[in-house]
Coordinates of N, CA, C and O in Angstrom, one line a residue:
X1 N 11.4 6.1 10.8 CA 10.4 6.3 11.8 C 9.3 5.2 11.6 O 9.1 4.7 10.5
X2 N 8.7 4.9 12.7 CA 7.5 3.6 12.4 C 6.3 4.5 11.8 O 5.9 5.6 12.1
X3 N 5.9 3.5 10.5 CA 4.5 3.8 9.7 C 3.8 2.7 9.9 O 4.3 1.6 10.3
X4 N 2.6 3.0 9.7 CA 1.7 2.1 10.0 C 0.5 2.7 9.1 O 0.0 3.8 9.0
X5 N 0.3 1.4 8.3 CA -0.7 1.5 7.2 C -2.1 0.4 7.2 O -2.0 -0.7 6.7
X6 N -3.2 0.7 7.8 CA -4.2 0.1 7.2 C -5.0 -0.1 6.3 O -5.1 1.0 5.9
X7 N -5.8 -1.0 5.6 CA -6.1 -1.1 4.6 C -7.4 -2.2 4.9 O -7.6 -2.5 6.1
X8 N -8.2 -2.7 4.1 CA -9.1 -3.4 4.4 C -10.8 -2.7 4.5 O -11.8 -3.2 4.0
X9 N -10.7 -2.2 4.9 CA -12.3 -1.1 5.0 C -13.3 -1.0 4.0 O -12.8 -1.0 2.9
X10 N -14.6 -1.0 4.1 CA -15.2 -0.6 3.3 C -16.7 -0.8 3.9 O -17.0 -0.8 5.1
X11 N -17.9 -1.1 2.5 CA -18.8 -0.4 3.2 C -19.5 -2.1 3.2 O -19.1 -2.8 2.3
X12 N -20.3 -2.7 4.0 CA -20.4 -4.2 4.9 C -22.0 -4.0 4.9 O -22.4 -2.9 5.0
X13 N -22.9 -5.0 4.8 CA -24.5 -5.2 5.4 C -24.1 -6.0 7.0 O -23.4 -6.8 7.4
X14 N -24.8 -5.3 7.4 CA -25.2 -6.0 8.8 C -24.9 -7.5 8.8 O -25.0 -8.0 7.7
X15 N -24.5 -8.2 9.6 CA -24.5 -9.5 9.9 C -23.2 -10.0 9.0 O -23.0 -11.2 8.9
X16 N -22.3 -9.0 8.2 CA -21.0 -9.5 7.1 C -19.8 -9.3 8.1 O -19.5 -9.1 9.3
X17 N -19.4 -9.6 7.2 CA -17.7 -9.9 7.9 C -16.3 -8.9 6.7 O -16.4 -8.8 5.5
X18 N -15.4 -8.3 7.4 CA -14.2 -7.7 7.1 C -12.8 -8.0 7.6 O -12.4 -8.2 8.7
X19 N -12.3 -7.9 6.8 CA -10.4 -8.1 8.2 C -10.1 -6.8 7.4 O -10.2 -6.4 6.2
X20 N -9.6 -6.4 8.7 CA -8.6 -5.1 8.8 C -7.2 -5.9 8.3 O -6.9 -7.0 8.6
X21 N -6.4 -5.2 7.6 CA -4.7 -5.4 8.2 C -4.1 -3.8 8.2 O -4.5 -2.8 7.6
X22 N -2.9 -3.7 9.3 CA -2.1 -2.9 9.4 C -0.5 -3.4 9.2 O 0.1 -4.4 9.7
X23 N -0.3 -2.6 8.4 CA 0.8 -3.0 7.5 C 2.4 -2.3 8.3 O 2.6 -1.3 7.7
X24 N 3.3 -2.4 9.1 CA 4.2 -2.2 9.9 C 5.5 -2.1 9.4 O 6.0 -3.0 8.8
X25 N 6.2 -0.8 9.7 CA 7.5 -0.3 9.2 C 8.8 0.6 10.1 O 8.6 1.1 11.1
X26 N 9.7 0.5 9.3 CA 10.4 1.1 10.3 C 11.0 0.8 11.8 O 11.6 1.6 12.5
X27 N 10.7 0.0 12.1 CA 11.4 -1.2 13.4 C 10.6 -2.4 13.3 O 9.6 -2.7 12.7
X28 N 11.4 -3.0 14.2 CA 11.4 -4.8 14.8 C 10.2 -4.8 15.1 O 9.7 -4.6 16.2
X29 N 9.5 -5.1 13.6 CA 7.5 -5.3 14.6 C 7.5 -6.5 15.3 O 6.4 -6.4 15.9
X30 N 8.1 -7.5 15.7 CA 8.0 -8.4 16.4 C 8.5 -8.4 17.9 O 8.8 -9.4 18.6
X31 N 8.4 -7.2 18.2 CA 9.0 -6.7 19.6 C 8.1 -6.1 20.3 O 8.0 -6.2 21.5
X32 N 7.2 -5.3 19.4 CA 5.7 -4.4 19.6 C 4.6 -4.8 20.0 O 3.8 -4.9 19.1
X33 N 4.3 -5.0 20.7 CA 2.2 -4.7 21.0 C 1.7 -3.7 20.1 O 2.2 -2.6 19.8
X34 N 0.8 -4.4 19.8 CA 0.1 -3.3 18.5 C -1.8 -3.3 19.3 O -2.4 -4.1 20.1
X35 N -2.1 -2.2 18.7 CA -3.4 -2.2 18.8 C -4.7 -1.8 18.1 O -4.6 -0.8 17.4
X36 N -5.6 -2.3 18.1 CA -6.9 -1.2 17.1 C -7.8 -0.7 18.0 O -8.3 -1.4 18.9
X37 N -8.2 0.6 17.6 CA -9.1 1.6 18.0 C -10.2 2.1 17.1 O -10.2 1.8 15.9
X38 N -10.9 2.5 17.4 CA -12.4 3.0 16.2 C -12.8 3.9 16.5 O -13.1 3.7 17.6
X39 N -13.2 5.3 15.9 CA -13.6 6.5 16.1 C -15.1 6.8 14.9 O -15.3 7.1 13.7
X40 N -15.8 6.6 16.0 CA -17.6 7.2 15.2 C -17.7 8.8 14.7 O -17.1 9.7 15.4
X41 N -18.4 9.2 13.7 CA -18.7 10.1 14.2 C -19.8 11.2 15.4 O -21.0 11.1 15.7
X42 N -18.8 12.0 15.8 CA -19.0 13.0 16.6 C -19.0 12.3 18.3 O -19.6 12.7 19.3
X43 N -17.9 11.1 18.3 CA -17.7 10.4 19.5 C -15.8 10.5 19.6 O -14.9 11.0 18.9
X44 N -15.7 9.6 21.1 CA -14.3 10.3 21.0 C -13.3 8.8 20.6 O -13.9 7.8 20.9
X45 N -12.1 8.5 20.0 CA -11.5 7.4 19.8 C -11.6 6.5 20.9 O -11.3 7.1 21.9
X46 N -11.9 5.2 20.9 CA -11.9 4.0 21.4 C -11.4 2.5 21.4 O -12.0 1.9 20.5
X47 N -10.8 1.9 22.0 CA -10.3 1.1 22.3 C -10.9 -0.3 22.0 O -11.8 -0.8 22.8
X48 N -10.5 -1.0 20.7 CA -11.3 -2.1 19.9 C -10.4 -3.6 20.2 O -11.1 -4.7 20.1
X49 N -9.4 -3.7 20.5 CA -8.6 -4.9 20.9 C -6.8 -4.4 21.2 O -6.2 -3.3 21.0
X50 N -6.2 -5.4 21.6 CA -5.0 -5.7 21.6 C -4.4 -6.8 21.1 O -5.1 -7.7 20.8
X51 N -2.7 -6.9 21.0 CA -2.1 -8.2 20.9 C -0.7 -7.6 20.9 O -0.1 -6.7 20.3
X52 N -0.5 -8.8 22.2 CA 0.9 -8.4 23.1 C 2.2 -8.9 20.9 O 2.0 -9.2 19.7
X53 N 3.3 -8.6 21.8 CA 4.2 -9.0 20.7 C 4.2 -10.2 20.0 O 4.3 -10.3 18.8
X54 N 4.2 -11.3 20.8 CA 4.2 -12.6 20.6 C 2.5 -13.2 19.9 O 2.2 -14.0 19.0
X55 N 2.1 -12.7 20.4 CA 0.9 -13.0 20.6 C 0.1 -13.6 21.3 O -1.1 -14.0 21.2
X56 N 0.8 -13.7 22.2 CA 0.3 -14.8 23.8 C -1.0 -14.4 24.3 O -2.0 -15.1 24.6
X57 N -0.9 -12.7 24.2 CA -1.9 -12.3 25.1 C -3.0 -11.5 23.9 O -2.6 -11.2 22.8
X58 N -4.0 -11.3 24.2 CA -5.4 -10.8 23.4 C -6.2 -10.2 24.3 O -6.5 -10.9 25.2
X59 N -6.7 -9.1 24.4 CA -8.1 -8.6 24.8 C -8.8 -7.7 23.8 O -8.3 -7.0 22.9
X60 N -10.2 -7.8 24.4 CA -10.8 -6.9 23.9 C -11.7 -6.1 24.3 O -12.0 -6.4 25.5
X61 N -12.2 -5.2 24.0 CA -13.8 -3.9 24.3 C -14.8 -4.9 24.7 O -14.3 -6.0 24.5
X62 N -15.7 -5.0 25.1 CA -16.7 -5.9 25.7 C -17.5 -5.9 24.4 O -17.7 -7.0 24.0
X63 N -17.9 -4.9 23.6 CA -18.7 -4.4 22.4 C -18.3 -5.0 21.5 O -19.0 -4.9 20.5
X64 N -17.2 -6.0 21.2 CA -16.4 -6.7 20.1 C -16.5 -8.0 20.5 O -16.9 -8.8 19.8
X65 N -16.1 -8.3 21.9 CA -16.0 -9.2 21.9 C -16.5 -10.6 21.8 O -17.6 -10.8 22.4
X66 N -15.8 -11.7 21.1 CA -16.7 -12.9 20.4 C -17.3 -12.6 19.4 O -18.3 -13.3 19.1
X67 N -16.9 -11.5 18.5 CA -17.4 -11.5 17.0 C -15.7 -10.7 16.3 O -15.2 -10.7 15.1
X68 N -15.2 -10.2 17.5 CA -13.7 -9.8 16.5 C -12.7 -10.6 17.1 O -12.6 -11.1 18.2
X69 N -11.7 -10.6 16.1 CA -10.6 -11.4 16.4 C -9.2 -10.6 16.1 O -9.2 -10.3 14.9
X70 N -8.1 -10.3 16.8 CA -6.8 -9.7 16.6 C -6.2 -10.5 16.2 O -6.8 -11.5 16.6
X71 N -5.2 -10.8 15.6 CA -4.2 -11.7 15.1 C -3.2 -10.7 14.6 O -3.4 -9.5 14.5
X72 N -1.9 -11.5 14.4 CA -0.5 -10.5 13.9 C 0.0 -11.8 13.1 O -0.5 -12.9 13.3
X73 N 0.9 -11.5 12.2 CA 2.0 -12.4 11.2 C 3.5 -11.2 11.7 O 3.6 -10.0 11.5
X74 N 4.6 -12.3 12.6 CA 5.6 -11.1 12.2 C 6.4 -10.9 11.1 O 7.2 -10.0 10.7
X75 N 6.1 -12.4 10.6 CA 7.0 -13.0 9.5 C 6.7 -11.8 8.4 O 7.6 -11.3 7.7
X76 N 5.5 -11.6 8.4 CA 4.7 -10.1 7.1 C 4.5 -8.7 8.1 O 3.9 -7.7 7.6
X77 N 5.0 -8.7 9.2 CA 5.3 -7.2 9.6 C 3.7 -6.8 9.6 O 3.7 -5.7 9.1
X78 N 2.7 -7.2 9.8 CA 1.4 -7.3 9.5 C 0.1 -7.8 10.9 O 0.0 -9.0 11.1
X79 N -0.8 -6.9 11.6 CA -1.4 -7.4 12.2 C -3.2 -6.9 11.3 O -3.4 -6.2 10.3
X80 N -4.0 -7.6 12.2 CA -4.5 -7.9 11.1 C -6.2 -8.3 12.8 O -6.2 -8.8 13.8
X81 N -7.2 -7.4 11.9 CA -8.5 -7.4 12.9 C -9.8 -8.1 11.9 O -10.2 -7.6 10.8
X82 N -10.3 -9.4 12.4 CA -11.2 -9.9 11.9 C -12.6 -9.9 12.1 O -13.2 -10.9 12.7
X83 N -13.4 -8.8 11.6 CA -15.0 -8.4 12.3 C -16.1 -9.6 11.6 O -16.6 -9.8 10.5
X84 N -16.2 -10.1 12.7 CA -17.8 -10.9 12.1 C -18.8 -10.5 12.8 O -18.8 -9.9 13.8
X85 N -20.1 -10.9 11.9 CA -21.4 -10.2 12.9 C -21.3 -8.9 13.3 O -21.3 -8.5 14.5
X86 N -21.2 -8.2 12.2 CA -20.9 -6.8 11.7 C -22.2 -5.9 12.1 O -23.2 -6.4 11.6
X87 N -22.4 -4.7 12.8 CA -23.5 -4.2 13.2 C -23.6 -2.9 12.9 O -22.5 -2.4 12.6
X88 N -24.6 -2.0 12.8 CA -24.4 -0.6 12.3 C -23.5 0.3 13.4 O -22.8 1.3 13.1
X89 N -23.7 -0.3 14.9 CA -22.6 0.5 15.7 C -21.4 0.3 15.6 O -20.8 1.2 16.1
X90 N -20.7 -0.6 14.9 CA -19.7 -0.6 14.6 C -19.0 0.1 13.8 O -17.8 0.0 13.7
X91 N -19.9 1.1 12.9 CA -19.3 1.9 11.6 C -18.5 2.8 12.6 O -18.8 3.1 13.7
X92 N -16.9 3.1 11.7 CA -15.7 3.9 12.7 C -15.3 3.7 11.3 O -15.5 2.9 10.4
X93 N -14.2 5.2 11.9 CA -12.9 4.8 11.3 C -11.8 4.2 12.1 O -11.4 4.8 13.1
X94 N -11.4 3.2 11.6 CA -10.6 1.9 12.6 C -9.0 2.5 12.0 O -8.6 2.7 10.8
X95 N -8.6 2.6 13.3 CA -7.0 2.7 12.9 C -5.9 2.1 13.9 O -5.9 2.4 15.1
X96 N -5.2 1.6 13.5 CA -3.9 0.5 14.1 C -2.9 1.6 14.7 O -2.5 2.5 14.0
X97 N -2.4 1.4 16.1 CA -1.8 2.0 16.6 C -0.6 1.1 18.1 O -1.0 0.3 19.0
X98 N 0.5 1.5 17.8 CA 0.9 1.1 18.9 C 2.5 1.7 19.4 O 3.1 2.6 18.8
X99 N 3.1 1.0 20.8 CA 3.6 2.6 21.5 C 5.1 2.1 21.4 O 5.6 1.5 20.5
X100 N 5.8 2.5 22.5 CA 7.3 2.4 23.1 C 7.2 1.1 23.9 O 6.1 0.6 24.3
X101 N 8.7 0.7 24.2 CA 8.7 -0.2 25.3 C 8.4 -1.4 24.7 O 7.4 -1.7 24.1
X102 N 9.6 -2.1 24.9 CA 10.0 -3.3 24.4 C 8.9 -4.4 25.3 O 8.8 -4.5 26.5
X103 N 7.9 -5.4 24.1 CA 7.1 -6.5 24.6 C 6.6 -5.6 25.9 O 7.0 -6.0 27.0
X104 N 6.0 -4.6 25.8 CA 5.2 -4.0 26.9 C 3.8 -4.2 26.4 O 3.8 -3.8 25.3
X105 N 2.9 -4.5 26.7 CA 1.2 -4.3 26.8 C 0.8 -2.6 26.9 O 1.0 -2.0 27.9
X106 N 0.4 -2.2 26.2 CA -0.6 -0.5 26.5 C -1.2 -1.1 26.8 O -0.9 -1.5 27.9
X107 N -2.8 -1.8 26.4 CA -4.0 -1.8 26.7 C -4.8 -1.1 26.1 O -4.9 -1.0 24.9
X108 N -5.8 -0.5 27.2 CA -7.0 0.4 26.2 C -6.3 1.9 26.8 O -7.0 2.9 27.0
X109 N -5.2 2.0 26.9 CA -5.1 3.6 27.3 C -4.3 3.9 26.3 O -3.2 3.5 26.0
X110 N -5.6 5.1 25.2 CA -5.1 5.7 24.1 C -3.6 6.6 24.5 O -2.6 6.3 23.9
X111 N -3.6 7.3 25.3 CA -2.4 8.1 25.5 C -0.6 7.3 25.7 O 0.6 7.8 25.7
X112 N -1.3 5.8 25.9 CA 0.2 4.9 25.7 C 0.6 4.6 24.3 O 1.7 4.2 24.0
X113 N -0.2 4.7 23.6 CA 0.3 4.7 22.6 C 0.7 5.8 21.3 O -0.2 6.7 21.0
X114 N 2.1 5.9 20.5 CA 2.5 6.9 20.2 C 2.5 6.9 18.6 O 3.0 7.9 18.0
X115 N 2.0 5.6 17.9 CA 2.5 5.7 16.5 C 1.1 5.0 16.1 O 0.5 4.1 16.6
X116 N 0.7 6.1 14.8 CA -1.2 5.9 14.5 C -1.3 5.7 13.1 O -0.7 6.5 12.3
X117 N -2.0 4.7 12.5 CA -2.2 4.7 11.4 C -2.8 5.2 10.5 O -2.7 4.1 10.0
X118 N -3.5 6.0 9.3 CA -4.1 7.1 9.0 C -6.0 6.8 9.0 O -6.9 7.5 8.9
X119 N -6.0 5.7 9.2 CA -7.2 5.0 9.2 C -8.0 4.7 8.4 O -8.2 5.6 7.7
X120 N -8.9 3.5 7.9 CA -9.6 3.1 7.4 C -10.7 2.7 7.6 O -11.0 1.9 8.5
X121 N -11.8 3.4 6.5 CA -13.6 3.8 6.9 C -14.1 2.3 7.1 O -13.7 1.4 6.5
X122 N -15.2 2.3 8.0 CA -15.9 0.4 8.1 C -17.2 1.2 8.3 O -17.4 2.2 9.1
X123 N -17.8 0.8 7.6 CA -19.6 1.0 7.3 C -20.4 -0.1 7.0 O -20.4 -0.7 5.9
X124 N -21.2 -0.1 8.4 CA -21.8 -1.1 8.2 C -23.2 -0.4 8.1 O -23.4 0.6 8.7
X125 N -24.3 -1.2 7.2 CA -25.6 -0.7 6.5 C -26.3 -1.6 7.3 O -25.8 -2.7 7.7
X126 N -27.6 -1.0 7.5 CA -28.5 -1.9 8.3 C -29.6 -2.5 7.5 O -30.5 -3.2 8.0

């Protein structure tokens, strides 16, 4: 079955920098669109970037974007979220997720996607 392991997290001062990676198993990750999401407390999961299979395609949350960066390696089965200019709204627990359907795009619609990673804490201090 697909696992999905992130790693990377921890606790950041305002204006620092982190990379996420989510670590990919159990099928052809190079077939997949993957995605990252972030969940605050006492808010509901949200939609932090994408990247189609290849990598051709990229988007993001308006709230990220031009300070985060998505990237994947498929060669390491491995995608991988790069936060610069790190802010206190950004503390979440950030978790890598992604769905069915060969080289298909989900997007930001949590419900397309079916395989979640257990997530890892990002705290950023002001």
């Amino acid at each position: 079955q697909v696992q999905l392991v992130e790693s990377g997290g921890g606790l950041v001062q305002a204006g620092g920098s982190l990379r996420l990676s989510c670590a990919a198993s159990g099928r052809t990750f190079s077939n997949y669109a993957m995605g990252w999401f972030r969940q605050a407390p006492g808010k509901e999961r949200e939609f932090v970037a994408q990247i189609s299979s290849s990598s051709f395609i990229t988007s993001y949350a308006d709230s990220v974007k031009g300070r985060f960066t998505i990237s994947r390696d498929n060669t390491k089965n491995t995608m991988y979220l790069q936060m610069n200019s790190l802010k206190p709204e950004d503390t979440a627990v950030y978790y890598c997720a992604t769905g069915e359907g060969i080289r298909q795009l989900f997007g930001s619609d949590i419900k397309k996607y079916n395989y979640w990673g257990q997530g890892t804490q990002v705290t950023v201090s002001s």
